[in-house]
Coordinates of C-alpha atoms (C1' of nucleotides) in Angstrom, one line a residue:
Chain H
X244 CA -50.4 -26.5 193.5
X245 CA -49.0 -28.6 190.8
X246 CA -47.1 -30.8 193.2
X247 CA -50.1 -31.2 195.4
X248 CA -52.2 -32.3 192.5
X249 CA -49.4 -34.6 191.4
X250 CA -49.3 -36.2 194.8
X251 CA -53.0 -36.6 194.9
X252 CA -53.0 -38.3 191.6
X253 CA -50.2 -40.5 192.7
X254 CA -52.0 -41.5 195.8
X255 CA -55.2 -42.1 193.9
X256 CA -53.3 -44.3 191.4
X257 CA -51.7 -46.3 194.3
X258 CA -55.1 -46.7 195.9
X259 CA -56.6 -48.0 192.7
X260 CA -53.8 -50.4 192.1
X261 CA -54.0 -51.7 195.6
X262 CA -57.7 -51.9 195.7
X263 CA -57.9 -54.0 192.6
X264 CA -56.9 -57.3 194.1
X265 CA -59.9 -57.2 196.4
X266 CA -62.5 -55.9 194.1
X267 CA -61.4 -58.3 191.3
X268 CA -61.5 -61.2 193.7
X269 CA -63.0 -64.3 192.2
X270 CA -66.0 -65.1 194.4
X271 CA -67.0 -68.7 194.5
X272 CA -70.7 -69.0 194.5
X273 CA -72.0 -69.3 198.0
X274 CA -74.0 -72.5 198.2
X275 CA -76.6 -72.8 200.8
X276 CA -74.8 -75.4 202.9
X277 CA -71.8 -73.1 203.2
X278 CA -71.9 -70.7 206.0
X279 CA -70.9 -67.1 205.4
X280 CA -68.0 -67.5 207.6
X281 CA -66.6 -70.5 205.6
X282 CA -67.3 -68.7 202.3
X283 CA -65.4 -65.6 203.3
X284 CA -62.5 -67.8 204.7
X285 CA -62.3 -69.8 201.5
X286 CA -62.5 -66.8 199.3
X287 CA -59.6 -65.1 201.1
X288 CA -57.6 -68.2 201.4
X289 CA -57.9 -69.0 197.7
X290 CA -57.0 -65.4 196.8
X291 CA -53.9 -65.7 199.0
X292 CA -53.0 -69.2 197.7
X293 CA -53.2 -68.1 194.1
X294 CA -51.1 -65.0 195.0
X295 CA -53.7 -62.4 194.1
X296 CA -53.0 -60.3 197.2
X297 CA -49.5 -58.9 197.3
X298 CA -47.2 -59.0 200.3
X299 CA -47.5 -55.8 202.4
X300 CA -51.1 -55.3 201.4
X301 CA -53.2 -54.1 204.3
X302 CA -56.5 -55.7 205.0
X303 CA -59.2 -54.2 207.1
X304 CA -62.3 -55.8 208.5
X305 CA -64.7 -53.2 207.4
X306 CA -63.1 -52.9 204.0
X307 CA -63.3 -56.6 203.4
X308 CA -66.9 -56.8 204.7
X309 CA -67.8 -54.0 202.4
X310 CA -66.2 -55.5 199.3
X311 CA -67.6 -59.0 200.0
X312 CA -71.1 -57.7 200.9
X313 CA -71.3 -59.3 204.4
X314 CA -71.2 -58.0 207.9
X315 CA -68.0 -57.6 209.8
X316 CA -68.5 -60.7 211.9
X317 CA -67.7 -63.4 209.4
X318 CA -64.7 -61.4 208.2
X319 CA -63.4 -61.2 211.7
X320 CA -63.6 -64.9 212.3
X321 CA -62.1 -65.6 208.9
X322 CA -59.2 -63.3 209.6
X323 CA -58.6 -64.9 212.9
X324 CA -58.3 -68.3 211.2
X325 CA -56.0 -67.0 208.5
X326 CA -53.9 -65.2 211.1
X327 CA -53.3 -68.3 213.1
X328 CA -52.4 -70.1 209.9
X329 CA -49.7 -67.5 209.3
X330 CA -51.3 -66.4 206.0
X331 CA -51.7 -62.9 207.3
X332 CA -49.8 -61.1 210.0
X333 CA -51.6 -59.3 212.8
X334 CA -49.4 -56.4 213.7
X335 CA -49.3 -55.0 217.2
X336 CA -51.0 -51.9 216.1
X337 CA -54.0 -54.0 215.3
X338 CA -53.4 -53.8 211.6
X339 CA -53.5 -56.9 209.4
X340 CA -51.2 -57.2 206.4
X341 CA -50.0 -60.0 204.1
X342 CA -46.6 -60.8 205.5
X343 CA -43.4 -59.5 203.9
X344 CA -40.8 -61.9 202.8
X345 CA -37.1 -62.0 203.7
X346 CA -34.4 -64.1 202.1
X347 CA -34.0 -66.1 205.4
X348 CA -37.7 -66.8 205.7
X349 CA -37.9 -67.8 202.1
X350 CA -35.2 -70.3 202.7
X351 CA -36.7 -71.7 205.8
X352 CA -40.1 -72.1 204.3
X353 CA -38.7 -74.0 201.3
X354 CA -36.7 -76.2 203.7
X355 CA -39.8 -77.0 205.6
X356 CA -41.6 -77.8 202.4
X357 CA -39.0 -80.4 201.6
X358 CA -39.0 -81.9 205.0
X359 CA -42.8 -82.1 205.3
X360 CA -43.6 -83.1 201.7
X361 CA -41.0 -85.8 201.3
X362 CA -42.3 -87.3 204.6
X363 CA -45.9 -87.0 203.5
X364 CA -45.2 -88.5 200.0
X365 CA -43.4 -91.5 201.5
X366 CA -46.2 -92.1 204.0
X367 CA -48.8 -92.0 201.2
X368 CA -46.9 -94.3 198.8
X369 CA -48.3 -97.5 200.2
X370 CA -51.9 -96.4 199.8
X371 CA -51.7 -95.1 196.2
X372 CA -53.9 -97.1 193.9
X373 CA -54.2 -97.3 190.1
X374 CA -57.0 -94.7 189.9
X375 CA -55.0 -92.3 192.0
X376 CA -52.2 -92.5 189.6
X377 CA -54.6 -91.7 186.8
X378 CA -55.9 -88.7 188.7
X379 CA -52.4 -87.5 189.3
X380 CA -51.6 -87.8 185.6
X381 CA -54.7 -85.7 184.9
X382 CA -53.6 -83.0 187.3
X383 CA -50.1 -83.0 185.9
X384 CA -51.5 -82.5 182.4
X385 CA -53.7 -79.7 183.8
X386 CA -50.7 -77.9 185.2
X387 CA -48.8 -78.1 181.9
X388 CA -51.9 -76.8 180.0
X389 CA -52.3 -73.9 182.5
X390 CA -48.7 -72.7 182.2
X391 CA -48.7 -73.1 178.4
X392 CA -51.7 -70.7 178.3
X393 CA -50.0 -68.4 180.7
X394 CA -52.6 -68.7 183.4
X395 CA -50.5 -68.4 186.5
X396 CA -53.4 -68.6 189.0
X397 CA -54.7 -71.9 187.6
X398 CA -51.1 -73.2 187.3
X399 CA -50.3 -72.5 190.9
X400 CA -53.6 -73.9 192.2
X401 CA -53.3 -77.1 190.0
X402 CA -49.7 -77.6 191.1
X403 CA -50.9 -77.5 194.7
X404 CA -53.8 -79.8 193.9
X405 CA -51.3 -82.4 192.5
X406 CA -49.2 -82.3 195.6
X407 CA -52.2 -82.3 197.9
X408 CA -53.8 -85.2 196.2
X409 CA -50.7 -87.3 196.4
X410 CA -50.2 -86.7 200.1
X411 CA -53.9 -87.2 200.9
X412 CA -53.8 -90.8 199.6
X413 CA -52.7 -91.6 203.1
X414 CA -56.0 -92.1 204.9
X415 CA -54.7 -91.1 208.3
X416 CA -52.9 -88.1 207.1
X417 CA -52.2 -85.3 209.5
X418 CA -49.5 -83.3 207.7
X419 CA -51.5 -81.8 204.9
X420 CA -52.8 -78.9 207.0
X421 CA -49.3 -78.1 208.0
X422 CA -48.1 -78.3 204.4
X423 CA -50.9 -76.0 203.3
X424 CA -49.9 -73.6 206.0
X425 CA -46.4 -73.4 204.5
X426 CA -47.9 -72.9 201.1
X427 CA -50.0 -70.0 202.4
X428 CA -47.0 -68.3 203.6
X429 CA -45.0 -68.8 200.4
X430 CA -47.7 -68.1 197.8
X431 CA -48.0 -64.4 197.8
X432 CA -44.2 -63.9 197.3
X433 CA -43.8 -66.8 194.9
X434 CA -46.5 -65.3 192.8
X435 CA -44.8 -62.0 192.2
X436 CA -41.5 -63.7 191.6
X437 CA -43.1 -66.0 189.0
X438 CA -44.5 -63.0 187.2
X439 CA -41.0 -61.8 186.6
X440 CA -40.0 -65.1 185.2
X441 CA -39.9 -64.4 181.5
X442 CA -40.3 -68.0 180.4
X443 CA -43.9 -69.1 180.4
X444 CA -43.0 -72.8 180.6
X445 CA -42.2 -74.5 183.8
X446 CA -40.2 -77.6 184.7
X447 CA -41.4 -80.0 187.3
X448 CA -40.5 -83.5 188.4
X449 CA -44.0 -84.8 188.4
X450 CA -43.3 -87.5 185.8
X451 CA -40.3 -88.6 187.8
X452 CA -42.5 -88.8 190.9
X453 CA -45.2 -90.8 189.0
X454 CA -42.5 -93.2 187.8
X455 CA -41.3 -93.7 191.3
X456 CA -44.9 -94.3 192.4
X457 CA -45.4 -97.0 189.8
X458 CA -42.3 -98.7 190.9
X459 CA -43.3 -98.3 194.5
X460 CA -39.8 -96.8 195.2
X461 CA -40.0 -94.7 198.3
X462 CA -36.5 -93.4 198.0
X463 CA -37.0 -92.3 194.4
X464 CA -40.3 -90.7 195.3
X465 CA -38.7 -88.7 198.1
X466 CA -35.9 -87.6 195.7
X467 CA -38.4 -86.6 193.0
X468 CA -40.5 -84.5 195.5
X469 CA -37.3 -82.9 196.9
X470 CA -36.0 -82.1 193.4
X471 CA -39.4 -80.7 192.4
X472 CA -39.4 -78.3 195.3
X473 CA -35.7 -77.4 194.9
X474 CA -36.2 -76.6 191.2
X475 CA -39.0 -74.3 192.1
X476 CA -36.9 -72.6 194.7
X477 CA -34.0 -72.3 192.3
X478 CA -36.1 -70.7 189.6
X479 CA -37.5 -68.3 192.1
X480 CA -34.1 -67.3 193.3
X481 CA -32.8 -66.9 189.8
X482 CA -35.2 -64.1 189.1
X483 CA -33.4 -60.9 188.1
X484 CA -33.7 -58.1 190.7
X485 CA -35.5 -60.4 193.2
X486 CA -34.0 -58.4 196.1
X487 CA -36.4 -55.5 195.4
X488 CA -39.3 -57.7 196.3
X489 CA -38.1 -58.4 199.8
X490 CA -39.2 -56.6 202.8
X491 CA -38.2 -53.0 202.2
X492 CA -39.2 -52.7 198.6
X493 CA -42.9 -53.1 199.3
X494 CA -43.2 -50.8 202.2
X495 CA -44.4 -47.9 199.9
X496 CA -47.3 -50.2 198.9
X497 CA -48.6 -50.5 202.4
X498 CA -51.7 -48.5 202.3
X499 CA -54.2 -48.4 205.1
X500 CA -57.3 -47.0 203.6
X501 CA -59.5 -49.2 201.6
X502 CA -62.5 -47.2 200.6
X503 CA -65.5 -45.5 201.8
X504 CA -68.6 -44.1 200.3
Chain G
X267 CA -91.3 -90.2 239.6
X268 CA -88.4 -92.1 241.2
X269 CA -86.8 -93.1 238.0
X270 CA -87.2 -89.6 236.7
X271 CA -85.5 -88.2 239.7
X272 CA -82.7 -90.9 239.5
X273 CA -82.2 -90.1 235.8
X274 CA -82.0 -86.4 236.6
X275 CA -79.5 -87.0 239.3
X276 CA -77.4 -89.1 237.1
X277 CA -77.4 -86.6 234.3
X278 CA -76.6 -83.8 236.8
X279 CA -73.7 -85.9 238.0
X280 CA -72.5 -86.4 234.4
X281 CA -72.8 -82.8 233.7
X282 CA -70.9 -81.8 236.8
X283 CA -68.1 -84.2 236.0
X284 CA -67.9 -82.9 232.5
X285 CA -68.0 -79.3 233.5
X286 CA -65.3 -79.7 236.1
X287 CA -62.3 -79.3 233.9
X288 CA -63.6 -75.9 232.9
X289 CA -64.5 -74.5 236.2
X290 CA -61.2 -75.6 237.7
X291 CA -59.3 -74.0 234.8
X292 CA -56.3 -72.0 235.9
X293 CA -56.9 -68.5 234.8
X294 CA -53.8 -66.4 234.0
X295 CA -54.3 -62.9 235.3
X296 CA -55.5 -60.8 232.5
X297 CA -53.1 -57.9 232.1
X298 CA -54.2 -54.7 230.6
X299 CA -52.3 -55.0 227.4
X300 CA -53.8 -58.4 226.7
X301 CA -57.1 -58.3 224.8
X302 CA -59.9 -60.5 226.1
X303 CA -59.7 -62.5 222.9
X304 CA -56.1 -63.3 223.5
X305 CA -56.7 -64.1 227.1
X306 CA -59.5 -66.5 226.3
X307 CA -57.4 -68.1 223.6
X308 CA -54.3 -68.6 225.8
X309 CA -56.4 -69.8 228.7
X310 CA -58.0 -72.5 226.5
X311 CA -54.8 -73.3 224.7
X312 CA -52.9 -73.8 227.9
X313 CA -55.6 -76.0 229.3
X314 CA -55.5 -78.1 226.2
X315 CA -51.7 -78.3 226.1
X316 CA -51.5 -79.4 229.7
X317 CA -54.1 -81.9 229.1
X318 CA -56.8 -80.6 231.4
X319 CA -59.6 -81.1 228.9
X320 CA -60.3 -84.7 228.0
X321 CA -60.7 -85.9 224.5
X322 CA -64.4 -86.1 223.6
X323 CA -65.3 -83.2 225.9
X324 CA -67.8 -80.9 224.3
X325 CA -67.3 -77.2 224.4
X326 CA -70.0 -74.6 223.8
X327 CA -69.6 -71.0 223.2
X328 CA -72.1 -69.8 225.7
X329 CA -70.9 -72.3 228.3
X330 CA -67.3 -71.1 228.0
X331 CA -68.3 -67.5 227.9
X332 CA -70.2 -68.0 231.1
X333 CA -67.5 -69.8 232.9
X334 CA -64.8 -67.3 231.8
X335 CA -67.0 -64.4 232.6
X336 CA -66.8 -62.8 229.1
X337 CA -69.2 -62.3 226.3
X338 CA -69.5 -64.9 223.5
X339 CA -67.6 -62.9 221.0
X340 CA -64.0 -63.4 222.3
X341 CA -64.9 -67.1 222.8
X342 CA -66.1 -67.5 219.3
X343 CA -62.9 -66.0 217.9
X344 CA -60.7 -68.1 220.2
X345 CA -62.5 -71.3 219.2
X346 CA -62.0 -70.4 215.5
X347 CA -58.3 -70.1 216.1
X348 CA -58.1 -73.3 218.1
X349 CA -60.2 -75.1 215.5
X350 CA -57.9 -74.2 212.6
X351 CA -54.9 -75.3 214.7
X352 CA -56.5 -78.7 215.0
X353 CA -56.7 -78.4 218.8
X354 CA -60.5 -78.8 218.7
X355 CA -62.7 -80.4 216.2
X356 CA -65.7 -78.5 214.7
X357 CA -68.2 -81.2 213.9
X358 CA -70.7 -80.7 211.1
X359 CA -73.6 -80.5 213.5
X360 CA -72.0 -77.3 214.8
X361 CA -70.7 -78.9 218.0
X362 CA -67.1 -78.5 219.1
X363 CA -65.2 -81.2 220.9
X364 CA -61.7 -82.1 221.8
X365 CA -60.8 -84.6 219.1
X366 CA -60.7 -88.3 219.8
X367 CA -57.6 -90.3 219.2
X368 CA -57.1 -93.3 217.1
X369 CA -54.0 -95.5 217.0
X370 CA -53.2 -94.5 213.5
X371 CA -53.5 -90.8 214.2
X372 CA -51.3 -91.2 217.3
X373 CA -48.6 -92.8 215.2
X374 CA -48.8 -90.2 212.5
X375 CA -48.6 -87.4 215.0
X376 CA -45.5 -88.8 216.7
X377 CA -43.9 -89.4 213.2
X378 CA -44.5 -85.7 212.4
X379 CA -43.0 -84.7 215.7
X380 CA -39.8 -86.6 214.8
X381 CA -39.6 -85.1 211.3
X382 CA -40.3 -81.6 212.4
X383 CA -38.4 -81.4 215.6
X384 CA -35.2 -83.1 214.3
X385 CA -35.2 -80.6 211.5
X386 CA -35.9 -77.7 213.8
X387 CA -33.2 -78.8 216.2
X388 CA -30.6 -79.2 213.5
X389 CA -31.5 -75.7 212.1
X390 CA -31.1 -74.2 215.5
X391 CA -27.8 -75.8 216.5
X392 CA -25.6 -73.2 214.8
X393 CA -27.3 -70.3 216.7
X394 CA -27.2 -71.8 220.2
X395 CA -25.0 -69.8 222.6
X396 CA -23.6 -70.5 226.0
X397 CA -26.4 -68.7 227.8
X398 CA -28.9 -70.8 225.8
X399 CA -27.3 -74.0 227.1
X400 CA -27.6 -72.7 230.6
X401 CA -31.3 -71.9 230.1
X402 CA -31.9 -75.4 228.6
X403 CA -30.2 -77.0 231.6
X404 CA -32.4 -75.0 233.9
X405 CA -35.5 -76.1 232.1
X406 CA -34.3 -79.7 232.2
X407 CA -33.9 -79.5 235.9
X408 CA -37.4 -78.0 236.2
X409 CA -38.8 -80.9 234.3
X410 CA -37.2 -83.4 236.6
X411 CA -38.4 -81.5 239.7
X412 CA -41.9 -81.4 238.4
X413 CA -42.2 -85.1 237.7
X414 CA -40.5 -86.0 241.0
X415 CA -43.2 -84.0 242.7
X416 CA -45.9 -85.7 240.6
X417 CA -47.0 -82.4 239.0
X418 CA -48.0 -83.6 235.6
X419 CA -49.3 -80.3 234.2
X420 CA -46.1 -78.5 235.1
X421 CA -44.0 -81.4 233.8
X422 CA -45.8 -81.4 230.4
X423 CA -45.5 -77.6 230.1
X424 CA -41.8 -77.6 231.1
X425 CA -41.0 -80.3 228.7
X426 CA -42.6 -78.3 225.9
X427 CA -40.8 -75.2 227.1
X428 CA -37.4 -77.1 226.8
X429 CA -38.1 -78.2 223.2
X430 CA -39.6 -74.8 222.2
X431 CA -36.6 -72.9 223.6
X432 CA -34.2 -75.1 221.7
X433 CA -35.9 -74.7 218.4
X434 CA -36.5 -71.0 218.8
X435 CA -32.7 -70.4 219.0
X436 CA -32.9 -70.2 215.3
X437 CA -33.8 -66.6 214.7
X438 CA -35.6 -67.1 211.4
X439 CA -37.6 -70.1 212.7
X440 CA -40.9 -70.9 211.0
X441 CA -41.4 -74.4 212.2
X442 CA -42.3 -73.8 215.9
X443 CA -45.9 -72.9 215.2
X444 CA -46.3 -76.2 213.2
X445 CA -44.6 -78.1 216.0
X446 CA -46.9 -76.6 218.6
X447 CA -49.9 -77.5 216.4
X448 CA -48.8 -81.1 216.6
X449 CA -48.4 -80.8 220.4
X450 CA -51.9 -79.4 220.7
X451 CA -53.3 -82.4 219.0
X452 CA -51.3 -84.9 221.1
X453 CA -51.6 -83.3 224.5
X454 CA -55.1 -84.3 225.6
X455 CA -54.6 -87.9 224.8
X456 CA -51.0 -88.1 226.1
X457 CA -52.1 -86.7 229.3
X458 CA -54.7 -89.3 230.1
X459 CA -52.2 -92.0 229.0
X460 CA -49.5 -90.5 231.4
X461 CA -52.0 -90.6 234.2
X462 CA -52.2 -94.4 233.9
X463 CA -48.4 -94.6 233.9
X464 CA -47.7 -95.8 237.4
X465 CA -44.2 -94.7 237.6
X466 CA -43.9 -91.1 238.6
X467 CA -40.5 -90.7 237.1
X468 CA -39.7 -90.1 233.5
X469 CA -36.8 -90.8 231.2
X470 CA -35.7 -88.2 228.7
X471 CA -32.8 -87.7 226.4
X472 CA -32.2 -84.1 227.2
X473 CA -28.8 -84.6 228.7
X474 CA -27.8 -86.5 225.5
X475 CA -29.1 -83.5 223.5
X476 CA -27.2 -81.0 225.6
X477 CA -24.0 -83.0 225.1
X478 CA -24.6 -83.0 221.4
X479 CA -25.1 -79.3 221.5
X480 CA -21.9 -78.7 223.4
X481 CA -20.0 -80.7 220.8
X482 CA -21.8 -79.0 218.0
X483 CA -22.7 -82.4 216.6
X484 CA -25.8 -82.1 214.4
X485 CA -26.2 -85.8 213.8
X486 CA -26.0 -86.6 217.5
X487 CA -28.5 -83.9 218.3
X488 CA -31.0 -85.2 215.7
X489 CA -30.6 -88.7 217.2
X490 CA -31.1 -87.4 220.7
X491 CA -34.3 -85.6 219.8
X492 CA -35.6 -88.5 217.8
X493 CA -34.8 -90.9 220.7
X494 CA -36.5 -88.5 223.2
X495 CA -39.7 -88.5 221.2
X496 CA -39.6 -92.2 220.5
X497 CA -39.1 -92.9 224.2
X498 CA -42.1 -90.8 225.0
X499 CA -44.2 -92.6 222.3
X500 CA -43.0 -96.0 223.6
X501 CA -44.0 -95.3 227.2
X502 CA -47.4 -94.1 226.1
X503 CA -48.0 -97.2 224.0
X504 CA -46.8 -99.4 226.8
X505 CA -49.7 -98.3 229.1
X506 CA -51.9 -101.1 230.1
X507 CA -55.4 -101.0 228.7
X508 CA -54.5 -98.1 226.5
X509 CA -57.0 -99.2 223.9
X510 CA -59.9 -98.1 226.1
X511 CA -58.9 -94.5 225.7
X512 CA -59.1 -94.5 222.0
X513 CA -62.1 -93.3 220.1
X514 CA -65.0 -95.5 221.2
X515 CA -64.3 -95.5 224.9
X516 CA -65.3 -91.9 225.3
X517 CA -68.2 -91.9 223.0
X518 CA -70.7 -91.7 225.9
X519 CA -69.4 -88.2 226.5
X520 CA -70.0 -87.4 222.9
X521 CA -73.1 -86.6 221.2
X522 CA -74.4 -89.6 219.3
X523 CA -75.7 -88.1 216.1
X524 CA -73.4 -87.2 213.4
X525 CA -75.6 -86.7 210.4
X526 CA -77.5 -83.6 209.6
X527 CA -80.8 -83.3 207.7
Chain I
dG9 C1' -42.3 -24.0 203.5
dC10 C1' -41.8 -27.4 207.2
dC11 C1' -42.8 -29.3 211.5
dT12 C1' -45.8 -29.8 215.5
dT13 C1' -50.3 -29.9 217.6
dT14 C1' -55.3 -30.5 217.3
dT15 C1' -59.4 -32.3 215.2
dT16 C1' -61.7 -35.7 212.5
dT17 C1' -62.2 -40.1 210.7
dT18 C1' -61.4 -44.8 210.6
dT19 C1' -60.7 -49.1 212.8
dG20 C1' -60.7 -53.1 216.1
dT21 C1' -63.0 -54.8 220.1
dG22 C1' -66.5 -56.5 222.9
dA23 C1' -71.5 -56.7 224.0
dT24 C1' -76.1 -57.5 222.8
dC25 C1' -80.0 -59.1 219.9
dA26 C1' -82.8 -61.7 216.6
dC27 C1' -83.3 -65.8 214.1
dA28 C1' -83.0 -70.5 212.6
dA29 C1' -81.5 -75.0 213.4
dT30 C1' -80.8 -78.5 216.7
dA31 C1' -81.2 -81.0 220.8
dT32 C1' -83.8 -82.0 224.9
dC33 C1' -87.8 -82.7 227.5
dC34 C1' -92.5 -83.8 227.9
dT35 C1' -96.9 -85.3 226.4
dT36 C1' -99.7 -88.2 223.8
dT37 C1' -100.9 -92.3 221.4
dT38 C1' -100.9 -97.2 220.5
Chain S
dA157 C1' -94.8 -99.5 229.0
dA158 C1' -92.5 -98.0 224.8
dA159 C1' -92.4 -95.3 220.8
dA160 C1' -93.7 -91.3 218.3
dG161 C1' -94.8 -86.7 218.1
dG162 C1' -94.9 -82.0 219.5
dA163 C1' -93.3 -78.2 222.8
dT164 C1' -89.5 -76.0 225.0
dA165 C1' -84.8 -74.8 225.7
dT166 C1' -80.2 -74.4 224.0
dT167 C1' -77.0 -73.4 220.6
dG168 C1' -74.4 -71.4 216.5
dT169 C1' -74.7 -67.6 213.3
dG170 C1' -74.8 -63.2 211.6
dA171 C1' -76.0 -58.3 212.2
dT172 C1' -75.8 -54.0 214.7
dC173 C1' -74.1 -50.8 218.2
dA174 C1' -71.1 -48.3 221.5
dC175 C1' -66.6 -47.2 222.8
dA176 C1' -61.7 -46.4 222.9
dA177 C1' -57.5 -46.4 220.4
dA178 C1' -55.0 -45.1 216.5
dA179 C1' -54.3 -43.2 212.1
dA180 C1' -55.2 -39.5 208.7
dA181 C1' -56.3 -34.9 207.8
dA182 C1' -56.4 -30.3 209.1
dA183 C1' -55.0 -26.3 211.6
dG184 C1' -51.6 -23.7 213.8
dG185 C1' -46.8 -22.0 214.9
dC186 C1' -41.9 -21.4 213.8

DNA sequence: GCCTTTTTTTTGTGATCACAATATCCTTTT
DNA sequence: AAAAGGATATTGTGATCACAAAAAAAAGGC
């Protein structure tokens, strides 16, 4: 009796904890010119990019449609897109989860970031204008402010905005979508690692990058971007007890049911 | 009356010509364990990768569903996926076309290939075993055979298979999906450029790559892959009258209006 | 009590429908 | 005869439904 009740309570607690990230999702206002499909996609994408959905969390079409107040159709299409971007993993038993992380995959993803982003930065350099530098400085200040205030979501998103803005200065850019794909795969894990990082300040090499941009020094810019990414990777890997957040640790958190009336 | 009939005939002819690539599509047999969605996706993807659908060609959901003999639902989801892979372009006026090419984009895409594939090859090198080398040699022979027989589709697909197999030797590979995304964007244009290439033989650096692999020489392997890609790019750019296949040339096949009320 | 089997529920999939927006065709007007 | 306007057809979008597979829950046996 007692153990049964305890188990029920535990499961209920788990369910609550796991449901939270979806019910608390920030919903961007759906403007008229945005289709429901796009809105659902962007909502989920932003939630993943800011690390609000934990790895191993299971998503269901009906559950999401219910929470977001739309029919299943837009959710299906949004999940298709996220799935082919690697943001979510479609398992063979037709269940969709946020992918687990392994040390090897983490390594590979960071290596890819370095390769892609140094290339994108170098390609953009020739097109960066004075006003772009000012915008980058503004974004850099925003990052610092967010992390000083302990707002991890805003910090992560602003940091991505800084990098994205830099790379998109190249007018014929084709690598940003690939870079964002890598971010999408990293974000959920990086987020839970950052939470365990006690320090609420953050070091980045954005000033170094800006200096390289002002001097039009491609090599220095590449180095700054690479160092920026390596620093981030190092601070993630320095987290105490990181190993418990890899693959096996989260498998208890995999929970199929979302809710039903 | 006469002009009306003439116009109708002309349009019918145009329509036929434009529909052809779809009706002649090779349809892989749909095995039981493959969902209709996946089957449609792979069918379209393969058609794009082997360059059977020309840039500027407009795709419609109902049209594809009709040709493939399925309902519109699987087609919609497949188009969503292809769209987010950059294989097709979803225009603001809700029409879907195979993207046009511009010289700048072509350049960027080839640069990305070099960056991504040299990285992937180097990462894979340590994991390549004797049997993998044999498989690569087999694929290389298949490429030669296909091009000798003038089978461009098989040649393109086998060439991709060679590269893919090499990169996938790395067990924790995450870059192959990105590489394939770039291929998807290049393939339709490369195909029409290759058709204009009078020579029906092809030079590649695969033997050079295999030699580097046997010597476990990472630098040489990178150089071989880079040369292989650069050679391909050069032979594309050497095509006479290539400029007519960029953007504007195909605009008759594209719907004129871009803006929306 | 614990494990296996059966029943119930949930979920993904594919089809169909209604609707609004857009494009195409046809008529009318100048 | 050419341009403008309206009528018709086509298209994308989102909702709903039926069905089969799979998971969760319940019942039964050891």
